[in-house]
mmCIF file of C-alpha atoms in Angstrom:
data_model
loop_
_atom_site.group_PDB
_atom_site.id
_atom_site.type_symbol
_atom_site.label_atom_id
_atom_site.label_comp_id
_atom_site.label_asym_id
_atom_site.label_seq_id
_atom_site.Cartn_x
_atom_site.Cartn_y
_atom_site.Cartn_z
ATOM 1 C CA MET A 21 53.558 109.780 78.983
ATOM 2 C CA ARG A 22 54.071 109.470 82.857
ATOM 3 C CA THR A 23 56.798 106.704 82.860
ATOM 4 C CA ALA A 24 58.599 109.271 80.306
ATOM 5 C CA SER A 25 58.383 111.745 82.825
ATOM 6 C CA ILE A 26 59.495 110.750 85.709
ATOM 7 C CA VAL A 27 62.888 109.361 83.292
ATOM 8 C CA LEU A 28 63.085 113.576 82.587
ATOM 9 C CA LEU A 29 62.780 114.393 86.015
ATOM 10 C CA ALA A 30 65.627 111.426 87.186
ATOM 11 C CA ALA A 31 67.634 112.861 84.090
ATOM 12 C CA LEU A 32 67.678 116.224 85.310
ATOM 13 C CA THR A 33 67.998 115.802 89.284
ATOM 14 C CA CYS A 34 70.561 113.596 89.477
ATOM 15 C CA PRO A 35 73.350 115.926 88.017
ATOM 16 C CA LEU A 36 71.619 118.352 90.673
ATOM 17 C CA ALA A 37 72.086 115.722 93.536
ATOM 18 C CA ALA A 38 75.933 115.437 92.524
ATOM 19 C CA GLN A 39 76.347 119.650 92.724
ATOM 20 C CA GLU A 40 74.931 119.311 95.942
ATOM 21 C CA TYR A 41 76.545 116.386 97.269
ATOM 22 C CA PRO A 42 77.790 116.248 100.065
ATOM 23 C CA SER A 43 75.754 118.910 102.460
ATOM 24 C CA LYS A 44 76.463 116.796 105.542
ATOM 25 C CA PRO A 45 79.824 114.775 106.853
ATOM 26 C CA VAL A 46 80.312 111.688 105.571
ATOM 27 C CA HIS A 47 80.924 108.508 107.658
ATOM 28 C CA VAL A 48 84.330 106.437 106.284
ATOM 29 C CA TYR A 49 84.451 103.168 107.650
ATOM 30 C CA VAL A 50 87.443 100.828 107.917
ATOM 31 C CA PRO A 51 86.675 97.433 108.371
ATOM 32 C CA SER A 52 89.592 96.716 110.092
ATOM 33 C CA SER A 53 92.243 98.195 112.607
ATOM 34 C CA PRO A 54 93.897 101.217 113.098
ATOM 35 C CA GLY A 55 97.025 100.892 110.835
ATOM 36 C CA GLY A 56 96.406 98.768 108.360
ATOM 37 C CA ALA A 57 96.420 99.581 104.774
ATOM 38 C CA SER A 58 92.846 100.325 104.573
ATOM 39 C CA ASP A 59 92.883 102.797 107.492
ATOM 40 C CA ILE A 60 96.078 103.732 106.116
ATOM 41 C CA ALA A 61 94.175 105.199 102.531
ATOM 42 C CA ALA A 62 91.440 106.334 104.513
ATOM 43 C CA ARG A 63 93.220 108.590 107.218
ATOM 44 C CA LEU A 64 95.563 110.226 104.045
ATOM 45 C CA LEU A 65 92.363 110.506 101.550
ATOM 46 C CA SER A 66 89.493 111.477 103.693
ATOM 47 C CA PRO A 67 91.232 115.364 104.905
ATOM 48 C CA LYS A 68 91.409 115.626 101.382
ATOM 49 C CA LEU A 69 87.993 114.831 100.144
ATOM 50 C CA SER A 70 86.935 116.591 103.177
ATOM 51 C CA GLU A 71 89.208 119.959 101.458
ATOM 52 C CA ALA A 72 88.124 119.106 98.431
ATOM 53 C CA LEU A 73 84.419 118.626 99.082
ATOM 54 C CA GLY A 74 83.778 121.009 101.491
ATOM 55 C CA GLN A 75 82.321 118.821 104.552
ATOM 56 C CA PRO A 76 83.906 116.510 106.816
ATOM 57 C CA PHE A 77 84.945 112.563 105.949
ATOM 58 C CA VAL A 78 84.805 111.234 109.285
ATOM 59 C CA VAL A 79 86.560 107.966 109.313
ATOM 60 C CA GLU A 80 85.214 105.149 111.550
ATOM 61 C CA ASN A 81 86.950 101.501 112.414
ATOM 62 C CA ARG A 82 84.763 98.500 112.387
ATOM 63 C CA VAL A 83 86.801 96.131 113.277
ATOM 64 C CA ALA A 84 84.978 92.429 113.997
ATOM 65 C CA SER A 85 85.644 89.217 112.397
ATOM 66 C CA GLY A 86 88.170 90.068 109.159
ATOM 67 C CA GLY A 87 86.176 92.621 107.886
ATOM 68 C CA ILE A 88 82.525 90.854 107.739
ATOM 69 C CA VAL A 89 80.944 93.330 110.282
ATOM 70 C CA GLY A 90 81.477 96.821 109.241
ATOM 71 C CA THR A 91 81.067 95.064 104.980
ATOM 72 C CA ALA A 92 77.857 94.191 106.604
ATOM 73 C CA GLN A 93 76.911 97.724 108.419
ATOM 74 C CA LEU A 94 77.852 99.381 104.929
ATOM 75 C CA ALA A 95 75.094 96.885 103.079
ATOM 76 C CA LYS A 96 72.318 98.605 105.174
ATOM 77 C CA ALA A 97 73.202 102.163 105.000
ATOM 78 C CA PRO A 98 70.820 104.368 103.300
ATOM 79 C CA ALA A 99 72.737 104.248 99.512
ATOM 80 C CA ASP A 100 73.264 108.525 99.443
ATOM 81 C CA GLY A 101 76.590 108.451 99.832
ATOM 82 C CA TYR A 102 77.187 109.424 103.069
ATOM 83 C CA ALA A 103 78.453 106.169 104.204
ATOM 84 C CA ILE A 104 81.166 104.612 102.070
ATOM 85 C CA MET A 105 83.900 102.170 102.754
ATOM 86 C CA MET A 106 87.914 101.690 102.418
ATOM 87 C CA THR A 107 87.602 98.025 101.831
ATOM 88 C CA PHE A 108 90.498 95.525 101.265
ATOM 89 C CA ASP A 109 91.250 92.354 99.337
ATOM 90 C CA THR A 110 89.444 90.124 102.040
ATOM 91 C CA PHE A 111 85.958 91.812 100.361
ATOM 92 C CA ALA A 112 86.419 89.427 97.601
ATOM 93 C CA SER A 113 87.482 86.354 98.905
ATOM 94 C CA ASN A 114 85.586 85.966 102.547
ATOM 95 C CA PRO A 115 82.148 85.285 100.920
ATOM 96 C CA HIS A 116 84.019 81.877 99.986
ATOM 97 C CA LEU A 117 85.639 81.264 103.510
ATOM 98 C CA TYR A 118 82.344 81.477 105.466
ATOM 99 C CA LYS A 119 79.222 79.942 105.197
ATOM 100 C CA GLU A 120 76.813 82.596 105.468
ATOM 101 C CA LEU A 121 77.192 86.474 105.181
ATOM 102 C CA SER A 122 74.550 88.691 105.296
ATOM 103 C CA TYR A 123 76.017 90.225 101.613
ATOM 104 C CA ASP A 124 76.865 89.813 98.523
ATOM 105 C CA VAL A 125 80.085 91.522 97.561
ATOM 106 C CA VAL A 126 78.841 92.448 93.708
ATOM 107 C CA LYS A 127 74.341 92.949 94.500
ATOM 108 C CA ASP A 128 75.008 94.879 97.732
ATOM 109 C CA PHE A 129 77.731 97.376 96.767
ATOM 110 C CA ALA A 130 78.617 99.871 94.380
ATOM 111 C CA PRO A 131 81.822 100.314 93.187
ATOM 112 C CA ILE A 132 84.051 103.090 93.556
ATOM 113 C CA MET A 133 87.302 103.095 92.901
ATOM 114 C CA LEU A 134 90.515 100.523 93.040
ATOM 115 C CA LEU A 135 92.322 103.101 94.720
ATOM 116 C CA VAL A 136 96.387 101.302 95.344
ATOM 117 C CA ARG A 137 97.485 97.436 94.772
ATOM 118 C CA TYR A 138 100.514 96.414 96.594
ATOM 119 C CA PRO A 139 102.615 93.465 95.527
ATOM 120 C CA GLN A 140 103.069 90.760 98.329
ATOM 121 C CA ILE A 141 106.730 89.945 99.173
ATOM 122 C CA LEU A 142 108.110 86.296 100.022
ATOM 123 C CA VAL A 143 110.501 86.919 102.835
ATOM 124 C CA VAL A 144 112.543 84.509 105.272
ATOM 125 C CA HIS A 145 114.517 84.723 108.641
ATOM 126 C CA PRO A 146 118.121 84.939 108.172
ATOM 127 C CA SER A 147 118.679 82.493 109.893
ATOM 128 C CA LEU A 148 117.667 79.840 107.093
ATOM 129 C CA GLY A 149 120.057 81.225 104.826
ATOM 130 C CA VAL A 150 118.546 81.204 101.825
ATOM 131 C CA LYS A 151 119.029 84.101 99.382
ATOM 132 C CA THR A 152 116.654 82.869 96.438
ATOM 133 C CA VAL A 153 113.056 81.451 95.946
ATOM 134 C CA PRO A 154 115.395 77.542 94.434
ATOM 135 C CA GLU A 155 117.371 77.945 97.473
ATOM 136 C CA PHE A 156 114.242 78.426 99.881
ATOM 137 C CA VAL A 157 112.240 75.758 97.667
ATOM 138 C CA ALA A 158 115.063 73.398 98.162
ATOM 139 C CA TYR A 159 115.357 73.915 102.101
ATOM 140 C CA ALA A 160 111.501 73.486 102.656
ATOM 141 C CA LYS A 161 112.290 69.705 100.412
ATOM 142 C CA LYS A 162 115.029 68.621 102.527
ATOM 143 C CA ASN A 163 113.240 69.667 105.810
ATOM 144 C CA PRO A 164 109.561 68.660 105.350
ATOM 145 C CA GLY A 165 107.498 69.864 108.556
ATOM 146 C CA LYS A 166 109.582 71.638 110.195
ATOM 147 C CA LEU A 167 108.871 75.176 109.058
ATOM 148 C CA ASN A 168 106.182 77.401 110.339
ATOM 149 C CA TYR A 169 104.989 80.263 107.804
ATOM 150 C CA GLY A 170 103.346 83.001 109.673
ATOM 151 C CA SER A 171 99.835 85.283 108.115
ATOM 152 C CA ALA A 172 98.006 87.993 109.352
ATOM 153 C CA GLY A 173 94.753 85.336 110.284
ATOM 154 C CA PRO A 174 93.124 82.219 108.966
ATOM 155 C CA ALA A 175 90.798 84.721 106.888
ATOM 156 C CA SER A 176 94.106 86.954 105.781
ATOM 157 C CA SER A 177 95.205 87.423 102.139
ATOM 158 C CA SER A 178 98.833 86.398 103.617
ATOM 159 C CA ARG A 179 96.984 82.799 104.577
ATOM 160 C CA LEU A 180 95.657 82.783 100.956
ATOM 161 C CA ALA A 181 98.889 83.791 99.282
ATOM 162 C CA PHE A 182 101.114 81.017 101.176
ATOM 163 C CA GLU A 183 98.340 78.705 100.578
ATOM 164 C CA LEU A 184 98.539 79.068 96.549
ATOM 165 C CA PHE A 185 103.007 79.243 96.831
ATOM 166 C CA ARG A 186 103.119 76.268 98.755
ATOM 167 C CA ASP A 187 101.075 74.587 96.595
ATOM 168 C CA ALA A 188 102.801 75.459 93.273
ATOM 169 C CA ALA A 189 105.967 74.713 95.339
ATOM 170 C CA GLY A 190 105.404 71.443 96.110
ATOM 171 C CA ILE A 191 106.544 72.105 100.468
ATOM 172 C CA GLN A 192 105.115 71.290 103.064
ATOM 173 C CA VAL A 193 105.013 74.232 105.242
ATOM 174 C CA ASP A 194 102.612 74.660 108.878
ATOM 175 C CA ALA A 195 100.934 77.524 109.322
ATOM 176 C CA VAL A 196 100.734 80.429 111.930
ATOM 177 C CA HIS A 197 97.310 82.665 112.275
ATOM 178 C CA TYR A 198 97.929 86.446 113.397
ATOM 179 C CA LYS A 199 95.845 88.581 115.169
ATOM 180 C CA GLY A 200 96.945 91.165 112.268
ATOM 181 C CA GLY A 201 100.117 91.372 110.645
ATOM 182 C CA GLY A 202 101.939 93.224 113.298
ATOM 183 C CA PRO A 203 102.315 90.590 115.141
ATOM 184 C CA ALA A 204 103.288 87.962 112.815
ATOM 185 C CA ILE A 205 106.247 90.464 111.352
ATOM 186 C CA ASN A 206 107.485 90.413 115.080
ATOM 187 C CA ASP A 207 108.145 86.766 115.155
ATOM 188 C CA LEU A 208 109.140 86.439 111.978
ATOM 189 C CA VAL A 209 111.852 88.772 112.698
ATOM 190 C CA ALA A 210 112.268 87.367 116.379
ATOM 191 C CA GLY A 211 112.683 83.579 114.250
ATOM 192 C CA THR A 212 109.837 82.166 115.836
ATOM 193 C CA VAL A 213 108.661 81.668 112.260
ATOM 194 C CA GLN A 214 110.568 81.377 109.498
ATOM 195 C CA VAL A 215 108.581 82.347 106.407
ATOM 196 C CA MET A 216 105.648 85.006 105.088
ATOM 197 C CA LEU A 217 104.282 86.188 101.613
ATOM 198 C CA ILE A 218 102.659 89.425 103.171
ATOM 199 C CA GLN A 219 101.901 92.493 101.294
ATOM 200 C CA ALA A 220 105.185 94.557 100.690
ATOM 201 C CA GLY A 221 105.861 97.913 102.501
ATOM 202 C CA GLY A 222 105.196 99.406 105.922
ATOM 203 C CA ALA A 223 107.422 97.355 108.770
ATOM 204 C CA ILE A 224 107.995 93.877 106.233
ATOM 205 C CA GLY A 225 109.562 96.496 103.487
ATOM 206 C CA GLN A 226 111.182 98.262 106.397
ATOM 207 C CA ASN A 227 113.029 95.012 107.877
ATOM 208 C CA VAL A 228 114.111 94.176 104.276
ATOM 209 C CA LYS A 229 115.933 96.909 103.119
ATOM 210 C CA SER A 230 117.944 97.297 107.009
ATOM 211 C CA GLY A 231 118.403 93.277 106.243
ATOM 212 C CA LYS A 232 116.318 91.832 109.476
ATOM 213 C CA LEU A 233 114.910 89.625 107.205
ATOM 214 C CA VAL A 234 115.800 88.625 103.237
ATOM 215 C CA GLY A 235 113.405 89.149 100.817
ATOM 216 C CA LEU A 236 113.163 86.352 97.970
ATOM 217 C CA ALA A 237 110.563 88.194 95.496
ATOM 218 C CA THR A 238 107.363 89.556 94.984
ATOM 219 C CA SER A 239 104.105 88.233 94.157
ATOM 220 C CA GLY A 240 102.733 90.745 91.157
ATOM 221 C CA ARG A 241 103.032 90.089 87.543
ATOM 222 C CA GLN A 242 106.475 92.694 87.246
ATOM 223 C CA ARG A 243 108.775 93.110 89.196
ATOM 224 C CA SER A 244 107.941 95.812 92.199
ATOM 225 C CA PRO A 245 109.515 99.350 91.424
ATOM 226 C CA HIS A 246 109.988 99.525 94.999
ATOM 227 C CA PHE A 247 111.886 96.514 95.536
ATOM 228 C CA PRO A 248 113.284 96.571 91.797
ATOM 229 C CA ASP A 249 116.528 93.389 92.506
ATOM 230 C CA LEU A 250 114.016 91.563 93.446
ATOM 231 C CA PRO A 251 112.157 89.020 91.153
ATOM 232 C CA THR A 252 108.563 88.214 90.850
ATOM 233 C CA ILE A 253 107.412 84.312 92.096
ATOM 234 C CA GLY A 254 106.334 84.221 88.605
ATOM 235 C CA ASP A 255 109.499 84.357 87.277
ATOM 236 C CA PHE A 256 109.718 80.631 88.767
ATOM 237 C CA TYR A 257 106.465 79.479 88.482
ATOM 238 C CA PRO A 258 104.453 81.155 85.750
ATOM 239 C CA GLY A 259 101.390 82.544 85.869
ATOM 240 C CA PHE A 260 101.374 83.035 90.286
ATOM 241 C CA GLU A 261 100.096 86.508 90.909
ATOM 242 C CA THR A 262 98.876 87.577 93.999
ATOM 243 C CA THR A 263 98.457 91.518 95.486
ATOM 244 C CA SER A 264 96.925 93.213 98.198
ATOM 245 C CA TRP A 265 94.655 96.188 97.449
ATOM 246 C CA VAL A 266 92.026 99.105 98.975
ATOM 247 C CA GLY A 267 89.253 100.253 97.235
ATOM 248 C CA ALA A 268 86.542 102.291 97.655
ATOM 249 C CA ILE A 269 82.516 100.882 97.924
ATOM 250 C CA ALA A 270 78.992 102.503 98.592
ATOM 251 C CA PRO A 271 75.764 100.837 99.571
ATOM 252 C CA ALA A 272 73.845 99.351 95.898
ATOM 253 C CA GLY A 273 71.721 102.168 94.591
ATOM 254 C CA THR A 274 74.076 104.744 95.194
ATOM 255 C CA PRO A 275 73.512 107.823 93.060
ATOM 256 C CA PRO A 276 75.535 106.988 89.728
ATOM 257 C CA ALA A 277 76.438 110.401 89.928
ATOM 258 C CA VAL A 278 77.293 110.866 93.982
ATOM 259 C CA VAL A 279 79.663 107.768 92.719
ATOM 260 C CA GLU A 280 81.041 109.651 89.956
ATOM 261 C CA ARG A 281 81.723 112.632 92.007
ATOM 262 C CA LEU A 282 83.500 110.584 94.409
ATOM 263 C CA ASN A 283 85.511 109.023 91.710
ATOM 264 C CA GLY A 284 86.492 112.186 90.364
ATOM 265 C CA THR A 285 87.928 113.632 93.341
ATOM 266 C CA LEU A 286 89.943 110.725 94.228
ATOM 267 C CA ALA A 287 91.485 110.781 90.556
ATOM 268 C CA LYS A 288 92.634 114.009 91.466
ATOM 269 C CA ILE A 289 93.723 113.587 95.002
ATOM 270 C CA LEU A 290 95.493 110.385 93.537
ATOM 271 C CA SER A 291 97.451 112.404 90.761
ATOM 272 C CA ALA A 292 99.064 114.653 93.293
ATOM 273 C CA PRO A 293 102.456 114.630 93.951
ATOM 274 C CA ASP A 294 102.326 114.704 98.260
ATOM 275 C CA VAL A 295 100.218 111.704 98.101
ATOM 276 C CA LYS A 296 102.014 109.754 95.640
ATOM 277 C CA ALA A 297 105.069 110.016 98.036
ATOM 278 C CA ARG A 298 102.720 109.017 100.766
ATOM 279 C CA PHE A 299 101.788 105.761 98.828
ATOM 280 C CA ASP A 300 105.635 105.217 97.919
ATOM 281 C CA LEU A 301 106.305 105.383 101.760
ATOM 282 C CA GLN A 302 103.758 101.787 101.931
ATOM 283 C CA SER A 303 105.090 100.238 98.685
ATOM 284 C CA ALA A 304 101.632 101.138 96.967
ATOM 285 C CA GLU A 305 101.035 101.380 93.682
ATOM 286 C CA ILE A 306 98.196 103.806 92.588
ATOM 287 C CA VAL A 307 95.586 102.347 90.427
ATOM 288 C CA ALA A 308 92.869 105.044 90.289
ATOM 289 C CA SER A 309 90.255 102.807 88.542
ATOM 290 C CA THR A 310 86.902 103.913 87.079
ATOM 291 C CA PRO A 311 83.785 102.333 88.746
ATOM 292 C CA GLU A 312 83.087 99.922 86.222
ATOM 293 C CA GLN A 313 86.659 98.471 86.315
ATOM 294 C CA PHE A 314 86.647 98.269 89.848
ATOM 295 C CA GLY A 315 83.279 96.417 89.456
ATOM 296 C CA GLU A 316 85.305 93.858 87.006
ATOM 297 C CA PHE A 317 88.384 93.661 89.091
ATOM 298 C CA ILE A 318 86.215 92.443 91.927
ATOM 299 C CA LYS A 319 84.345 90.032 90.264
ATOM 300 C CA SER A 320 88.008 88.539 89.028
ATOM 301 C CA GLU A 321 89.130 88.153 92.500
ATOM 302 C CA SER A 322 86.403 86.478 93.804
ATOM 303 C CA ALA A 323 86.375 83.683 91.285
ATOM 304 C CA LYS A 324 90.005 83.541 91.597
ATOM 305 C CA TRP A 325 90.662 82.944 95.288
ATOM 306 C CA GLY A 326 86.897 81.029 95.489
ATOM 307 C CA LYS A 327 88.831 78.546 92.895
ATOM 308 C CA VAL A 328 91.612 78.040 95.504
ATOM 309 C CA ILE A 329 89.469 77.674 98.762
ATOM 310 C CA ARG A 330 87.454 75.087 96.766
ATOM 311 C CA GLU A 331 90.427 73.565 95.781
ATOM 312 C CA LYS A 332 92.201 73.664 99.349
ATOM 313 C CA ASP A 333 88.703 73.056 100.863
ATOM 314 C CA ILE A 334 90.107 76.224 103.139
ATOM 315 C CA ARG A 335 87.242 76.966 105.123
ATOM 316 C CA ILE A 336 86.742 79.799 108.035
ATOM 317 C CA ASP A 337 83.763 78.334 110.171
#
């Protein structure tokens, strides 16, 4: 009888907690430096959340070790909805790259929403004189070991995506890892590295559209509406698909009603034309998933990249 009373009390108080949430400022962790995709999303959406829910949503960049430090801090935060995170694609791959992490990406977090997804784009320096994926692959095979690809870091999605492409194409291209996408793109424009496979939009998209770089293909399942003239890598290597993404998470144990309130509010925000226009500038596709869909997506991404990392014996010590 006492157990039934407790269950009934929880059922009655959970909606009340959601109605009262938030009653104080919410901390929005960003486990990357300013200017990255998750930071842009956080700074675009946080004022909208504040406006809709009546409390400040304060963005905090917690930068170190490829997002691991900020993510570990979120895992230890109180599960009350007052600490959330705008995380990104390496959230799912980091557990397979590092020997020991203090958190489990499935057990220690409550998915809120997969917010947006970005195609990655295969780009080369114009000096190579290639315009298509087959032309680039032929060039690379004629010049083994003479090309370098740039990545945003040894644990970045741009590194993992190019490793996957390099294997599919059967080419030898050496890696140059940078501390972020910005420096890597700058060196690609300068010709220091010759090729990248990195999140489309922002600086990389502008350089492609201006002719400073040559776009060969995008990496999604379908053509990107932001680069409609480019084929997909999967057109040449069936089954190839990679994307960058940003999603919102909270500590495990966050009340479901609070997660649902955040999800519903974010869905309304993302449906607004001005928000869509801002994400369009980043070549982003708005997803606005349910918490359950995001949870399944995290599991599938973790399994996919875990397999790639094991097969290629990639490790960040």
